[in-house]
Amino acid sequence: MRQIASAGFILSLSLFALFHFIELLYSSAFITAALSCFGICSLFFTLILLPWRALLPPMLMLTAALLIMITSAEVDPALFFAEGARQMRALLVMLLLIPMVGWVLKQENYIGALTGFFQKQLQTSKRFYFGVLTTTQISAYFLLFGSIPVMFQLLQNIVGSKKEEDWESFKASALLRGFSLSTLWVISTPSLAYVVTIMQADIVLIVVQGTLIALLGVVLAVLLFHFDEKAYSLNITGELKQIFSDYQKDKQQSSLVLEFCGLFLSLLAAIFLMNSLLPFDILTLLPIVIFSWTLLYFLLKRKAVQLYQEFRQYLSPANGLSSRAREFSIFLAAGFLIYSLNGSGWGYIVVEAVYSLTEEVAWLNLLWFLPFTVPLLAMGGLMPSTVMVLVGGILQHIPLPYPPELIVLALTTGSVFAVLLSPMIVPAIVLSGENGRSPLKNSLLSQWKFALLFYICTQAYIQTVIWF
């Protein structure tokens, strides 16, 4: 039964993506109806694939959506199923194709080459910490939260058998903080691309603004580490000098570093260029660019066989795309909930009530509170990306007196807090699986000071822009 459900999920989701791209070129009632049908089928198969505990988030959202539909005269049941199944279409297609970027990094040891190339610059604790923060963000551009286990294994290879608590604390804080900051500017993050699209924000401004705020976060993280290090019993700098004393640069490292820089810049440039040339929003454009860029890489490297193997494994019913059924089920269910909230007007009422409340106090506004919506819901097990999609989907129909770039920043800073503080979501759980510490210790207990400091600094920027 599971094998059949897995094959059905892969087939229906693949057809959903195919019809999505067909409709971009040629629209008809049949194609639109087929999209809805394949979306509903994909959701049905994901619910069969999921274990009981994993069913809770999508079932809660579906139940809430159905209750709103039943109790609201404004929501037509037929449109609820048809439109709700297509609500997340561009985001779902992006989720389907975004792993292709990670296939590129698997072909060569680019991350290891970066570390070896810059080993002379990494021989003090603070420089090494800065390097891990930065490299984690860059690798997240290609691997998303898969950058956490990749970077952890790289650190393990560097430090070897050192298992002291100080080293584990060093690695955990650097990786979690680095990955959290990537959510501010890494445009290949599906939730960021979705929010940028629906808020009609300027993509270049979002990336520049997010990069600068992320750099501020890196400085704050290194500053906080400077004080935390004083409580360490180990001399991290001394151990790093001993570790890197045996490292030697070679020509292959240099060529791999240049190749990696070229890959990073070419993908970023392709996204910006196509965004200025093609009449598509960034969420629709990204899957097209990613697919073309990945295909071009494998063809230029003459690795067509490896590309075929990656596709074969990814579309395998045994351990491929079906392993991500939980992720797709949540976003499919979120589509129905967003449609029902917007159709009934309930989302507008809630946001308008909060906005009116903040207007009662001169110095308060909605952007003070917006970042907290993401970590609070993430504490219940919802992924930050899901919360951003839900909140963003509600806000898109509400005229707010703030620049869209600031609204996006408020939501992405909320995503930073969720990654740092919630022990219930993927980054903290993945990290705990690697280092053996509890998710609570890796996240909330270790990161609350950095999260508080980062909130103060980002709000200082947001409120300054609003008032001046």
Short mmCIF file of C-alpha atoms in Angstrom, two decimals:
data_model
loop_
_atom_site.label_atom_id
_atom_site.label_comp_id
_atom_site.label_asym_id
_atom_site.label_seq_id
_atom_site.Cartn_x
_atom_site.Cartn_y
_atom_site.Cartn_z
CA MET A 1 0.00 0.00 0.00
CA ARG A 2 2.79 2.40 0.93
CA GLN A 3 4.63 1.68 -2.32
CA ILE A 4 1.49 2.47 -4.32
CA ALA A 5 0.88 5.67 -2.35
CA SER A 6 4.50 6.72 -2.86
CA ALA A 7 4.30 6.17 -6.63
CA GLY A 8 0.94 7.99 -6.74
CA PHE A 9 2.38 10.95 -4.84
CA ILE A 10 5.41 11.26 -7.14
CA LEU A 11 3.28 10.94 -10.27
CA SER A 12 0.58 13.41 -9.18
CA LEU A 13 3.11 15.99 -7.95
CA SER A 14 5.18 15.67 -11.15
CA LEU A 15 2.05 16.18 -13.27
CA PHE A 16 1.09 19.12 -11.04
CA ALA A 17 4.46 20.75 -11.83
CA LEU A 18 4.18 19.94 -15.54
CA PHE A 19 0.70 21.47 -15.87
CA HIS A 20 1.87 24.48 -13.84
CA PHE A 21 4.51 25.25 -16.46
CA ILE A 22 2.12 24.50 -19.35
CA GLU A 23 -0.39 27.02 -17.97
CA LEU A 24 2.30 29.71 -17.90
CA LEU A 25 2.37 29.45 -21.71
CA TYR A 26 -1.19 28.40 -22.50
CA SER A 27 -4.15 28.76 -20.16
CA SER A 28 -7.42 26.85 -20.43
CA ALA A 29 -10.21 25.62 -18.18
CA PHE A 30 -9.03 22.02 -18.61
CA ILE A 31 -5.46 22.79 -17.50
CA THR A 32 -6.70 24.77 -14.50
CA ALA A 33 -9.04 21.93 -13.48
CA ALA A 34 -6.24 19.38 -13.96
CA LEU A 35 -3.98 21.43 -11.68
CA SER A 36 -6.60 21.35 -8.93
CA CYS A 37 -7.13 17.62 -9.41
CA PHE A 38 -3.42 16.81 -9.21
CA GLY A 39 -3.05 19.06 -6.16
CA ILE A 40 -5.84 17.23 -4.31
CA CYS A 41 -4.39 13.85 -5.34
CA SER A 42 -0.95 14.88 -4.08
CA LEU A 43 -2.42 15.83 -0.71
CA PHE A 44 -4.38 12.58 -0.52
CA PHE A 45 -1.30 10.46 -1.15
CA THR A 46 0.83 12.42 1.34
CA LEU A 47 -1.74 11.78 4.07
CA ILE A 48 -1.53 8.04 3.35
CA LEU A 49 2.27 8.11 3.49
CA LEU A 50 2.59 10.00 6.77
CA PRO A 51 2.78 8.29 10.19
CA TRP A 52 0.11 9.28 12.72
CA ARG A 53 2.24 11.85 14.58
CA ALA A 54 3.26 13.61 11.39
CA LEU A 55 -0.40 13.87 10.32
CA LEU A 56 -1.25 16.32 13.11
CA PRO A 57 -0.12 19.67 11.53
CA PRO A 58 -1.72 19.17 8.08
CA MET A 59 -4.89 17.68 9.58
CA LEU A 60 -5.26 20.60 12.01
CA MET A 61 -4.93 23.09 9.15
CA LEU A 62 -7.35 21.17 6.96
CA THR A 63 -9.88 20.90 9.79
CA ALA A 64 -9.62 24.65 10.49
CA ALA A 65 -10.01 25.40 6.77
CA LEU A 66 -13.10 23.16 6.49
CA LEU A 67 -14.69 24.70 9.59
CA ILE A 68 -14.17 28.20 8.21
CA MET A 69 -15.64 27.13 4.86
CA ILE A 70 -18.70 25.56 6.53
CA THR A 71 -19.40 28.52 8.84
CA SER A 72 -18.70 31.28 6.30
CA ALA A 73 -21.20 32.17 3.58
CA GLU A 74 -18.48 33.98 1.63
CA VAL A 75 -16.53 30.78 0.88
CA ASP A 76 -17.96 28.70 -1.96
CA PRO A 77 -17.27 24.96 -1.36
CA ALA A 78 -16.47 24.23 -5.01
CA LEU A 79 -14.04 27.13 -5.22
CA PHE A 80 -12.59 26.16 -1.84
CA PHE A 81 -11.37 22.81 -3.20
CA ALA A 82 -10.45 24.10 -6.66
CA GLU A 83 -8.65 27.28 -5.60
CA GLY A 84 -7.27 25.88 -2.34
CA ALA A 85 -5.47 23.08 -4.20
CA ARG A 86 -3.80 25.64 -6.48
CA GLN A 87 -3.08 28.30 -3.84
CA MET A 88 0.50 27.10 -3.27
CA ARG A 89 1.21 26.01 -6.85
CA ALA A 90 4.35 28.08 -7.47
CA LEU A 91 5.77 27.31 -4.03
CA LEU A 92 5.14 23.58 -4.42
CA VAL A 93 6.91 23.51 -7.79
CA MET A 94 9.84 25.35 -6.25
CA LEU A 95 9.97 22.86 -3.36
CA LEU A 96 9.98 20.06 -5.92
CA LEU A 97 12.93 21.45 -7.92
CA ILE A 98 15.06 23.26 -5.30
CA PRO A 99 16.97 20.07 -4.24
CA MET A 100 18.57 20.06 -7.70
CA VAL A 101 20.88 22.86 -6.52
CA GLY A 102 22.25 20.50 -3.88
CA TRP A 103 23.11 17.90 -6.53
CA VAL A 104 25.78 20.29 -7.81
CA LEU A 105 27.58 20.48 -4.45
CA LYS A 106 27.67 16.68 -4.24
CA GLN A 107 29.87 16.45 -7.34
CA GLU A 108 32.98 18.04 -5.82
CA ASN A 109 34.28 18.76 -2.31
CA TYR A 110 33.74 22.52 -2.64
CA ILE A 111 33.13 23.24 1.07
CA GLY A 112 36.22 21.30 2.15
CA ALA A 113 38.28 23.15 -0.46
CA LEU A 114 37.11 26.51 0.93
CA THR A 115 38.26 25.53 4.42
CA GLY A 116 41.64 24.30 3.23
CA PHE A 117 42.19 27.36 1.03
CA PHE A 118 41.52 29.84 3.84
CA GLN A 119 43.12 27.80 6.62
CA LYS A 120 45.71 30.52 7.43
CA GLN A 121 42.91 33.04 7.99
CA LEU A 122 41.00 30.63 10.28
CA GLN A 123 43.60 29.94 12.94
CA THR A 124 42.03 31.96 15.75
CA SER A 125 38.77 31.05 17.46
CA LYS A 126 36.90 34.19 16.41
CA ARG A 127 38.03 34.02 12.78
CA PHE A 128 37.11 30.35 12.62
CA TYR A 129 33.73 31.10 14.19
CA PHE A 130 33.21 33.86 11.61
CA GLY A 131 34.21 31.45 8.85
CA VAL A 132 31.74 28.78 9.99
CA LEU A 133 28.92 31.37 10.23
CA THR A 134 29.64 32.63 6.71
CA THR A 135 30.20 29.25 5.06
CA THR A 136 27.00 27.84 6.60
CA GLN A 137 25.00 30.66 5.01
CA ILE A 138 26.63 30.20 1.61
CA SER A 139 26.11 26.42 1.67
CA ALA A 140 22.46 27.01 2.72
CA TYR A 141 22.06 28.84 -0.61
CA PHE A 142 22.52 25.45 -2.27
CA LEU A 143 21.45 22.94 0.40
CA LEU A 144 18.91 24.82 2.62
CA PHE A 145 18.75 23.06 6.01
CA GLY A 146 20.83 20.25 4.51
CA SER A 147 23.76 22.62 5.07
CA ILE A 148 23.63 21.80 8.80
CA PRO A 149 24.67 18.10 8.58
CA VAL A 150 27.11 18.90 5.74
CA MET A 151 28.84 21.62 7.76
CA PHE A 152 28.76 19.53 10.94
CA GLN A 153 30.53 16.67 9.20
CA LEU A 154 33.08 19.12 7.79
CA LEU A 155 33.75 20.44 11.31
CA GLN A 156 34.05 16.89 12.56
CA ASN A 157 36.67 16.19 9.91
CA ILE A 158 38.58 19.31 10.96
CA VAL A 159 38.55 18.83 14.75
CA GLY A 160 38.79 15.04 14.57
CA SER A 161 38.04 13.12 17.76
CA LYS A 162 37.65 16.20 19.98
CA LYS A 163 34.32 15.72 21.79
CA GLU A 164 34.64 18.17 24.70
CA GLU A 165 31.53 20.15 25.66
CA ASP A 166 33.24 23.41 24.65
CA TRP A 167 33.76 22.13 21.10
CA GLU A 168 30.17 20.87 20.88
CA SER A 169 28.86 24.23 22.10
CA PHE A 170 31.11 26.02 19.58
CA LYS A 171 29.89 23.93 16.64
CA ALA A 172 26.20 24.00 17.62
CA SER A 173 25.99 27.77 18.11
CA ALA A 174 27.94 28.59 14.94
CA LEU A 175 25.87 26.26 12.75
CA LEU A 176 22.46 27.21 14.13
CA ARG A 177 23.19 30.93 14.10
CA GLY A 178 24.69 30.74 10.61
CA PHE A 179 21.74 28.84 9.19
CA SER A 180 19.20 31.12 10.89
CA LEU A 181 20.82 34.21 9.33
CA SER A 182 20.65 32.62 5.87
CA THR A 183 16.84 32.92 5.98
CA LEU A 184 17.24 36.71 5.69
CA TRP A 185 18.79 36.78 2.22
CA VAL A 186 19.04 33.32 0.61
CA ILE A 187 16.46 33.76 -2.15
CA SER A 188 16.47 30.04 -2.95
CA THR A 189 14.61 29.60 0.37
CA PRO A 190 11.04 28.82 -0.83
CA SER A 191 9.25 30.73 1.95
CA LEU A 192 11.31 33.89 1.34
CA ALA A 193 10.64 33.72 -2.40
CA TYR A 194 6.91 33.25 -1.66
CA VAL A 195 6.70 36.24 0.71
CA VAL A 196 8.70 38.46 -1.67
CA THR A 197 6.29 37.52 -4.47
CA ILE A 198 3.00 38.07 -2.65
CA MET A 199 4.16 41.30 -0.98
CA GLN A 200 5.48 42.54 -4.38
CA ALA A 201 8.77 43.53 -2.81
CA ASP A 202 11.89 44.45 -4.77
CA ILE A 203 14.00 41.29 -4.98
CA VAL A 204 17.34 43.12 -5.30
CA LEU A 205 16.54 45.36 -2.33
CA ILE A 206 15.46 42.32 -0.29
CA VAL A 207 18.71 40.46 -0.99
CA VAL A 208 20.88 43.53 -0.29
CA GLN A 209 18.95 44.45 2.85
CA GLY A 210 18.93 40.85 4.08
CA THR A 211 22.66 40.44 3.41
CA LEU A 212 23.51 43.58 5.39
CA ILE A 213 21.30 42.52 8.30
CA ALA A 214 22.85 39.04 8.16
CA LEU A 215 26.32 40.63 8.34
CA LEU A 216 25.15 42.56 11.39
CA GLY A 217 23.99 39.23 12.84
CA VAL A 218 27.41 37.68 12.15
CA VAL A 219 29.11 40.55 13.99
CA LEU A 220 26.72 40.16 16.94
CA ALA A 221 27.27 36.38 16.99
CA VAL A 222 31.07 36.77 17.03
CA LEU A 223 30.80 39.45 19.73
CA LEU A 224 28.62 37.20 21.89
CA PHE A 225 30.98 34.27 21.28
CA HIS A 226 33.88 36.46 22.50
CA PHE A 227 32.22 36.65 25.92
CA ASP A 228 31.03 33.03 25.93
CA GLU A 229 34.54 31.82 25.14
CA LYS A 230 35.84 33.25 28.40
CA ALA A 231 33.91 30.53 30.23
CA TYR A 232 35.48 27.76 28.09
CA SER A 233 38.04 25.48 29.73
CA LEU A 234 39.70 24.83 26.35
CA ASN A 235 42.02 27.15 24.41
CA ILE A 236 40.20 26.99 21.06
CA THR A 237 42.75 29.20 19.29
CA GLY A 238 45.67 27.01 20.41
CA GLU A 239 43.92 23.85 19.28
CA LEU A 240 43.05 25.37 15.90
CA LYS A 241 46.66 26.35 15.23
CA GLN A 242 47.69 22.80 16.00
CA ILE A 243 44.98 21.38 13.74
CA PHE A 244 45.73 23.65 10.76
CA SER A 245 49.52 23.30 11.06
CA ASP A 246 49.33 20.15 8.91
CA TYR A 247 47.12 21.68 6.20
CA GLN A 248 48.69 22.32 2.81
CA LYS A 249 47.23 24.27 -0.10
CA ASP A 250 47.24 22.64 -3.51
CA LYS A 251 46.22 23.60 -7.04
CA GLN A 252 43.07 21.50 -6.91
CA GLN A 253 41.85 23.43 -3.85
CA SER A 254 42.39 26.74 -5.63
CA SER A 255 40.55 25.59 -8.75
CA LEU A 256 37.63 24.24 -6.70
CA VAL A 257 37.36 27.52 -4.76
CA LEU A 258 37.30 29.50 -8.01
CA GLU A 259 34.75 27.09 -9.46
CA PHE A 260 32.54 27.37 -6.36
CA CYS A 261 32.68 31.18 -6.46
CA GLY A 262 31.72 31.03 -10.13
CA LEU A 263 28.78 28.73 -9.38
CA PHE A 264 27.51 30.96 -6.57
CA LEU A 265 27.78 34.17 -8.58
CA SER A 266 26.40 32.65 -11.78
CA LEU A 267 23.27 31.39 -10.04
CA LEU A 268 22.71 34.72 -8.29
CA ALA A 269 23.32 36.67 -11.53
CA ALA A 270 21.00 34.36 -13.51
CA ILE A 271 18.19 34.94 -10.99
CA PHE A 272 18.56 38.73 -11.10
CA LEU A 273 18.96 38.82 -14.90
CA MET A 274 15.95 36.62 -15.63
CA ASN A 275 13.89 38.56 -13.08
CA SER A 276 14.56 41.75 -15.06
CA LEU A 277 13.93 40.16 -18.47
CA LEU A 278 11.01 37.75 -18.03
CA PRO A 279 7.42 38.71 -17.10
CA PHE A 280 7.24 36.23 -14.19
CA ASP A 281 7.34 36.74 -10.45
CA ILE A 282 10.39 35.50 -8.56
CA LEU A 283 8.60 32.41 -7.20
CA THR A 284 7.70 31.26 -10.71
CA LEU A 285 11.09 32.21 -12.10
CA LEU A 286 13.31 30.43 -9.55
CA PRO A 287 12.41 26.82 -10.51
CA ILE A 288 13.04 27.64 -14.18
CA VAL A 289 16.44 29.19 -13.44
CA ILE A 290 17.45 26.40 -11.03
CA PHE A 291 16.48 23.63 -13.46
CA SER A 292 18.32 25.28 -16.37
CA TRP A 293 21.39 26.16 -14.27
CA THR A 294 21.70 22.62 -12.86
CA LEU A 295 21.24 21.03 -16.29
CA LEU A 296 23.90 23.34 -17.77
CA TYR A 297 26.35 22.47 -14.96
CA PHE A 298 26.09 18.71 -15.52
CA LEU A 299 26.35 19.10 -19.30
CA LEU A 300 29.42 21.35 -19.11
CA LYS A 301 31.06 18.99 -16.59
CA ARG A 302 30.15 16.03 -18.85
CA LYS A 303 28.34 14.31 -16.01
CA ALA A 304 25.11 13.32 -17.74
CA VAL A 305 25.27 9.87 -16.15
CA GLN A 306 25.46 11.38 -12.66
CA LEU A 307 22.50 13.65 -13.48
CA TYR A 308 20.45 10.63 -14.58
CA GLN A 309 21.37 8.83 -11.36
CA GLU A 310 20.31 11.83 -9.27
CA PHE A 311 16.96 12.02 -11.07
CA ARG A 312 16.44 8.27 -10.73
CA GLN A 313 17.12 8.33 -6.99
CA TYR A 314 14.99 11.45 -6.44
CA LEU A 315 11.98 9.97 -8.24
CA SER A 316 12.36 6.56 -6.64
CA PRO A 317 9.25 5.48 -4.64
CA ALA A 318 11.50 3.75 -2.10
CA ASN A 319 13.59 6.61 -0.67
CA GLY A 320 13.31 9.60 -2.98
CA LEU A 321 10.73 12.37 -3.19
CA SER A 322 8.23 10.49 -1.02
CA SER A 323 10.49 11.02 2.01
CA ARG A 324 9.46 14.70 1.84
CA ALA A 325 5.73 13.92 2.01
CA ARG A 326 5.37 15.73 5.36
CA GLU A 327 6.77 18.96 3.94
CA PHE A 328 4.45 18.89 0.91
CA SER A 329 1.39 17.90 2.97
CA ILE A 330 1.83 20.94 5.21
CA PHE A 331 2.09 23.40 2.32
CA LEU A 332 -0.82 21.81 0.45
CA ALA A 333 -2.97 22.03 3.59
CA ALA A 334 -1.76 25.60 4.17
CA GLY A 335 -3.15 26.51 0.74
CA PHE A 336 -6.66 25.53 1.79
CA LEU A 337 -6.33 27.39 5.10
CA ILE A 338 -5.03 30.58 3.46
CA TYR A 339 -7.84 30.50 0.88
CA SER A 340 -10.52 30.03 3.55
CA LEU A 341 -9.07 32.78 5.78
CA ASN A 342 -8.86 35.26 2.92
CA GLY A 343 -12.19 34.23 1.41
CA SER A 344 -14.08 34.52 4.69
CA GLY A 345 -12.37 37.76 5.73
CA TRP A 346 -11.27 36.29 9.07
CA GLY A 347 -7.61 36.92 8.36
CA TYR A 348 -8.34 40.56 7.63
CA ILE A 349 -10.33 40.92 10.85
CA VAL A 350 -7.54 39.48 13.02
CA VAL A 351 -4.77 41.59 11.47
CA GLU A 352 -6.95 44.71 11.48
CA ALA A 353 -7.71 44.16 15.21
CA VAL A 354 -3.99 43.88 16.03
CA TYR A 355 -3.23 46.91 13.87
CA SER A 356 -5.95 48.98 15.60
CA LEU A 357 -4.62 47.94 19.00
CA THR A 358 -1.11 49.08 18.14
CA GLU A 359 -2.46 52.43 16.90
CA GLU A 360 -3.72 53.15 20.42
CA VAL A 361 -0.11 53.54 21.60
CA ALA A 362 1.92 56.13 19.69
CA TRP A 363 5.19 54.21 19.54
CA LEU A 364 3.68 50.77 18.84
CA ASN A 365 3.05 49.28 15.40
CA LEU A 366 2.39 45.89 13.84
CA LEU A 367 6.03 45.33 12.91
CA TRP A 368 6.98 45.14 16.61
CA PHE A 369 4.84 42.00 16.93
CA LEU A 370 5.06 40.42 13.48
CA PRO A 371 8.43 38.67 14.14
CA PHE A 372 6.93 36.85 17.15
CA THR A 373 4.23 35.09 15.10
CA VAL A 374 6.79 32.80 13.48
CA PRO A 375 8.62 31.45 16.60
CA LEU A 376 5.41 31.16 18.63
CA LEU A 377 3.74 28.93 16.04
CA ALA A 378 7.04 27.11 15.40
CA MET A 379 7.08 26.13 19.09
CA GLY A 380 4.03 24.02 18.26
CA GLY A 381 5.95 22.13 15.59
CA LEU A 382 5.07 24.16 12.47
CA MET A 383 8.05 24.90 10.25
CA PRO A 384 9.05 28.60 10.11
CA SER A 385 8.55 28.50 6.34
CA THR A 386 4.96 27.30 6.85
CA VAL A 387 4.23 30.10 9.31
CA MET A 388 5.75 32.69 6.96
CA VAL A 389 3.57 31.38 4.15
CA LEU A 390 0.43 31.47 6.34
CA VAL A 391 1.05 34.97 7.71
CA GLY A 392 2.23 36.31 4.37
CA GLY A 393 -0.80 34.81 2.62
CA ILE A 394 -3.08 36.71 4.99
CA LEU A 395 -1.16 40.00 4.82
CA GLN A 396 -1.13 40.13 1.01
CA HIS A 397 -4.78 41.27 0.88
CA ILE A 398 -4.49 43.82 3.69
CA PRO A 399 -3.30 47.37 2.88
CA LEU A 400 -0.63 48.16 5.48
CA PRO A 401 1.12 51.56 5.66
CA TYR A 402 4.63 50.03 5.58
CA PRO A 403 7.07 49.38 2.74
CA PRO A 404 6.76 45.75 1.61
CA GLU A 405 10.52 45.26 2.13
CA LEU A 406 10.09 46.03 5.85
CA ILE A 407 7.20 43.58 6.16
CA VAL A 408 9.34 40.89 4.53
CA LEU A 409 12.22 41.73 6.91
CA ALA A 410 9.92 41.48 9.93
CA LEU A 411 8.77 38.03 8.80
CA THR A 412 12.28 36.79 8.01
CA THR A 413 13.61 37.98 11.38
CA GLY A 414 10.79 35.93 12.87
CA SER A 415 12.13 32.97 10.91
CA VAL A 416 15.59 33.62 12.41
CA PHE A 417 14.10 33.51 15.91
CA ALA A 418 12.20 30.31 15.14
CA VAL A 419 15.35 28.52 13.94
CA LEU A 420 17.27 29.72 16.99
CA LEU A 421 14.65 29.08 19.67
CA SER A 422 12.31 26.27 18.66
CA PRO A 423 13.40 22.73 19.60
CA MET A 424 10.49 21.31 17.60
CA ILE A 425 11.57 22.14 14.06
CA VAL A 426 13.92 20.56 11.51
CA PRO A 427 17.18 22.56 12.02
CA ALA A 428 17.41 21.90 15.78
CA ILE A 429 16.35 18.26 15.35
CA VAL A 430 18.86 17.65 12.54
CA LEU A 431 21.65 19.25 14.58
CA SER A 432 20.73 17.15 17.61
CA GLY A 433 20.86 14.03 15.47
CA GLU A 434 24.43 14.95 14.56
CA ASN A 435 25.86 16.05 17.92
CA GLY A 436 23.76 13.99 20.36
CA ARG A 437 22.68 17.01 22.46
CA SER A 438 18.99 17.62 23.14
CA PRO A 439 17.15 19.94 20.71
CA LEU A 440 16.20 22.16 23.65
CA LYS A 441 19.85 22.60 24.64
CA ASN A 442 20.94 23.26 21.06
CA SER A 443 18.23 25.88 20.53
CA LEU A 444 16.38 27.80 23.25
CA LEU A 445 18.77 27.28 26.18
CA SER A 446 21.86 28.24 24.14
CA GLN A 447 20.54 30.83 21.70
CA TRP A 448 18.11 33.07 23.63
CA LYS A 449 20.70 35.80 24.31
CA PHE A 450 21.67 36.06 20.65
CA ALA A 451 17.99 36.06 19.58
CA LEU A 452 17.18 38.89 22.03
CA LEU A 453 20.16 40.97 20.94
CA PHE A 454 19.33 40.41 17.26
CA TYR A 455 15.68 41.41 17.82
CA ILE A 456 16.72 44.69 19.44
CA CYS A 457 19.07 45.57 16.59
CA THR A 458 16.68 44.65 13.76
CA GLN A 459 13.80 46.50 15.38
CA ALA A 460 16.01 49.56 15.78
CA TYR A 461 16.54 49.48 12.01
CA ILE A 462 12.86 48.81 11.15
CA GLN A 463 11.47 51.48 13.47
CA THR A 464 14.05 54.03 12.31
CA VAL A 465 12.98 53.51 8.68
CA ILE A 466 9.29 53.83 9.64
CA TRP A 467 9.67 57.02 11.63
CA PHE A 468 12.21 58.79 9.44
#
